Coordinates of N, CA and C in Angstrom, one line a residue:
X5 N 97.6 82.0 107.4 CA 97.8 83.0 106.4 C 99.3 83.4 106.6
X6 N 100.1 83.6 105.6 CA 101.4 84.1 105.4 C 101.6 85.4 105.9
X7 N 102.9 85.6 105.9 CA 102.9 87.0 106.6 C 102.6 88.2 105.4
X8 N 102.9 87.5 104.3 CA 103.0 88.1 103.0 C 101.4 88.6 102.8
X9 N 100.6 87.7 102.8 CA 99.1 87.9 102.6 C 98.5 88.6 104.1
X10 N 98.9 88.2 105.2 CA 98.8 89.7 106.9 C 99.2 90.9 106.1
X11 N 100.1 91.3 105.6 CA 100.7 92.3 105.2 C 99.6 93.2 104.0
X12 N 99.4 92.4 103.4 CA 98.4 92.8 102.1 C 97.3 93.1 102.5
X13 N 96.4 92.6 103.4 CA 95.4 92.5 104.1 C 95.3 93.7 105.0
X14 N 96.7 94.0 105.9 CA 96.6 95.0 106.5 C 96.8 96.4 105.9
X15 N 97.4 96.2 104.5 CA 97.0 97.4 103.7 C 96.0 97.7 103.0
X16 N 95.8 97.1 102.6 CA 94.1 97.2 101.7 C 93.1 97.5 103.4
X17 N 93.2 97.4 104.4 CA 92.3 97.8 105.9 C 92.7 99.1 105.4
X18 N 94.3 99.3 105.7 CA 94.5 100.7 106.1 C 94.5 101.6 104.9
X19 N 94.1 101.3 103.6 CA 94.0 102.2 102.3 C 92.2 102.4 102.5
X20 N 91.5 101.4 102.7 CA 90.1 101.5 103.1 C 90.1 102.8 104.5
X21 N 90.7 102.6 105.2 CA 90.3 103.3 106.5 C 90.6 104.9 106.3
X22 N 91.9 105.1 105.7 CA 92.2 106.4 105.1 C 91.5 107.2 104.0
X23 N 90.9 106.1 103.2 CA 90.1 107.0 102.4 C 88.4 107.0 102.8
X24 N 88.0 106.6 104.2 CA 87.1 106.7 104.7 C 87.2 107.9 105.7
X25 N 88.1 108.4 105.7 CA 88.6 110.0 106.8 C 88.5 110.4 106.1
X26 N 88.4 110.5 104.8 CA 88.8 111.9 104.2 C 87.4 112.7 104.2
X27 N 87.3 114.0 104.0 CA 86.4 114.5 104.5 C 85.0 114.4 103.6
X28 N 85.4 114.4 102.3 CA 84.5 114.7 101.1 C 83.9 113.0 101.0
X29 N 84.5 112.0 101.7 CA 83.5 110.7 101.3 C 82.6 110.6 102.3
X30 N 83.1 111.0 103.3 CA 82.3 111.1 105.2 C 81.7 111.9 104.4
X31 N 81.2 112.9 104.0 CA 80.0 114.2 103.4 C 79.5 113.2 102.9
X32 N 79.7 112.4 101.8 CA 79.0 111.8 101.0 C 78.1 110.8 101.3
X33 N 78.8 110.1 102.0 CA 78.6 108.7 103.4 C 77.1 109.0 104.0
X34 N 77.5 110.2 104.7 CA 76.7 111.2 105.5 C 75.5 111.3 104.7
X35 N 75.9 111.8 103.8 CA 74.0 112.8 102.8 C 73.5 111.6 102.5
X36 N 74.0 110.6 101.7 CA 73.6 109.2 100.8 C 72.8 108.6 102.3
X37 N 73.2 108.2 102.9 CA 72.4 107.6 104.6 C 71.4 108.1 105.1
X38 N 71.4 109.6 104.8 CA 70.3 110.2 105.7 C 69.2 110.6 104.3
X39 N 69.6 110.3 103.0 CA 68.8 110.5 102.1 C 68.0 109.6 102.1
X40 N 68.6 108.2 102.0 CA 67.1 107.1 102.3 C 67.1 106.8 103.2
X41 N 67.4 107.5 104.5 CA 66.6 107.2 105.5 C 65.7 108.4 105.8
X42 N 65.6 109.4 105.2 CA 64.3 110.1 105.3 C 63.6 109.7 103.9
X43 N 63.4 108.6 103.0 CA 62.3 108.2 102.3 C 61.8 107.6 103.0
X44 N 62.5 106.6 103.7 CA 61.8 105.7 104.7 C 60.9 106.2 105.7
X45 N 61.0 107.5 106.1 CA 60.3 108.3 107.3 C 59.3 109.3 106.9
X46 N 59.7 109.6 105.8 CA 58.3 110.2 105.2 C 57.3 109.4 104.2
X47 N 57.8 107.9 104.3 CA 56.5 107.0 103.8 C 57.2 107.1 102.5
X48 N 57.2 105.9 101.6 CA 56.8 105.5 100.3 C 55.0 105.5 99.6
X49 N 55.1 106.5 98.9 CA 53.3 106.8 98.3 C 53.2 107.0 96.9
X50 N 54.6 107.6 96.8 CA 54.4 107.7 94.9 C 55.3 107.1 94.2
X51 N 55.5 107.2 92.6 CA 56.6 106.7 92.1 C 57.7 107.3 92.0
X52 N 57.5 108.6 92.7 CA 58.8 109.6 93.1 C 59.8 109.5 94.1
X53 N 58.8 108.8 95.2 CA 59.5 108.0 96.2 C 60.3 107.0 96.3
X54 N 59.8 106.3 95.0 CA 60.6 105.0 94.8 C 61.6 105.6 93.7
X55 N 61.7 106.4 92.9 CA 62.5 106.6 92.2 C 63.8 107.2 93.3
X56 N 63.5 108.5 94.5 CA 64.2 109.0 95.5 C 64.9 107.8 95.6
X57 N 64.1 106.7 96.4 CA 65.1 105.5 97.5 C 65.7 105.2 95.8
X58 N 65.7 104.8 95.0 CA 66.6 103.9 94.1 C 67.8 105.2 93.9
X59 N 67.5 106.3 93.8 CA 68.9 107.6 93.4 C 69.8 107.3 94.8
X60 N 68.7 107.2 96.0 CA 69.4 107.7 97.4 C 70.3 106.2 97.3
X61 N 70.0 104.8 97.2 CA 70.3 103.6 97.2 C 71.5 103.7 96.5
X62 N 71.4 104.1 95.5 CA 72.8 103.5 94.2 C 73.5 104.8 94.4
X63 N 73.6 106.4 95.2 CA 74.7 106.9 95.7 C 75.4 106.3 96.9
X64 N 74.3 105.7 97.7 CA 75.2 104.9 98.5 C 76.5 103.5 98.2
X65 N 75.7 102.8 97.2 CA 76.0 101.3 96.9 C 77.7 102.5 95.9
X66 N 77.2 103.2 95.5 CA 78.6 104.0 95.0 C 80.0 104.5 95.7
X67 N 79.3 104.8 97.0 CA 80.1 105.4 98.0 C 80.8 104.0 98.9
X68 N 80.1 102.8 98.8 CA 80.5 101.8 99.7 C 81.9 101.0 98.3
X69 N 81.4 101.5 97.1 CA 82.5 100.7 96.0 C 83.6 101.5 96.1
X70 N 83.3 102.6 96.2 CA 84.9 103.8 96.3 C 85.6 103.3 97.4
X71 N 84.9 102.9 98.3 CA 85.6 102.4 99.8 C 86.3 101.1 99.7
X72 N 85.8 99.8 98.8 CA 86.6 99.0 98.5 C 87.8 99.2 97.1
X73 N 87.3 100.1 96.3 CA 88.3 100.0 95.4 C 89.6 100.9 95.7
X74 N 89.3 102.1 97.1 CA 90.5 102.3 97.5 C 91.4 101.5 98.0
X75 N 90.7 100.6 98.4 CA 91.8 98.9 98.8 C 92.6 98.6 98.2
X76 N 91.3 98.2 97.0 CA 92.2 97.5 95.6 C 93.6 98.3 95.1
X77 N 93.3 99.7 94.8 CA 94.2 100.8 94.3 C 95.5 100.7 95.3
X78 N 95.3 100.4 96.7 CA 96.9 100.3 97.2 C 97.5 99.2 97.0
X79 N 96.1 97.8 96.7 CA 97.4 96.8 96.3 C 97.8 96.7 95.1
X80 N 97.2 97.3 94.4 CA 98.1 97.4 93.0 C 98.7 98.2 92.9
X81 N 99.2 99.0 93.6 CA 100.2 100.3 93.9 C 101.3 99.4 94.6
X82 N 101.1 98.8 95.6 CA 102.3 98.8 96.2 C 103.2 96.6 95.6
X83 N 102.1 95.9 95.2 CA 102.4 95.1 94.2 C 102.8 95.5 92.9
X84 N 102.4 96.4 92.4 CA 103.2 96.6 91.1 C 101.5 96.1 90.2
X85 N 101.6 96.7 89.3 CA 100.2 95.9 87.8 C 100.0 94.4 87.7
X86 N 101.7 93.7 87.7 CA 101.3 92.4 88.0 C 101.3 91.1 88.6
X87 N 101.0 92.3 90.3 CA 100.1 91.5 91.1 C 101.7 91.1 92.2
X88 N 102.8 91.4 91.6 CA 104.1 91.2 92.7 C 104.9 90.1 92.0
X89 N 104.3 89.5 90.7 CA 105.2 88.4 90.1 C 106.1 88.6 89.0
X90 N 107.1 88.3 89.2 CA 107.8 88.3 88.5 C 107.5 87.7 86.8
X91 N 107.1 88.6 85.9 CA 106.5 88.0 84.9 C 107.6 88.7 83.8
X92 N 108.0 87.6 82.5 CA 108.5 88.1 81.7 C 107.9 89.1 80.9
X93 N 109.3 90.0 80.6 CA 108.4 90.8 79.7 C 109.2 90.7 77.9
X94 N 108.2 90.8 77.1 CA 108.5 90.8 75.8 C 109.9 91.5 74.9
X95 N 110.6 90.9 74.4 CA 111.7 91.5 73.9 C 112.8 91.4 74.9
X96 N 112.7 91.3 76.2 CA 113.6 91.3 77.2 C 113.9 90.0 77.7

């Protein structure tokens, strides 16, 4: 691996890991985890239950996509929109 692609790699870790401190995703992290894991502990019996684990499931599966797209969002912040290449632009 390039140092160029180390470098990218180690920001997209470190834009993942900072927006996993922040306080309001840990809350969310937190509630979404312990939501289906008390469906699981008070039994699946009705279709309320299953509807619970599918809400408690896809806050989660939501909270784990914010965590990778804060990645994405630093490399396209610190690459530029396109991607770090030098691309012509129209009229120029």
């Amino acid at each position: 691996m390039s140092n160029e692609g180390t470098a990218a790699a180690s920001t997209v870790a470190e834009a993942r890991w900072a927006h996993a401190r922040r306080a309001e995703w840990l809350g969310q992290m937190v509630a979404s985890v312990l939501w289906v894991t008390s469906v699981f502990v008070y039994g699946i019996g009705s279709t309320g239950d299953v509807l619970q684990l599918g809400a408690a499931g896809s806050w989660l599966i939501a909270n784990l996509d914010a965590l990778r797209r804060a990645g994405l969002a630093m490399t396209v912040a610190k690459r530029g929109p396109d991607g770090g290449r030098d691309v012509p632009r129209a009229g120029g």
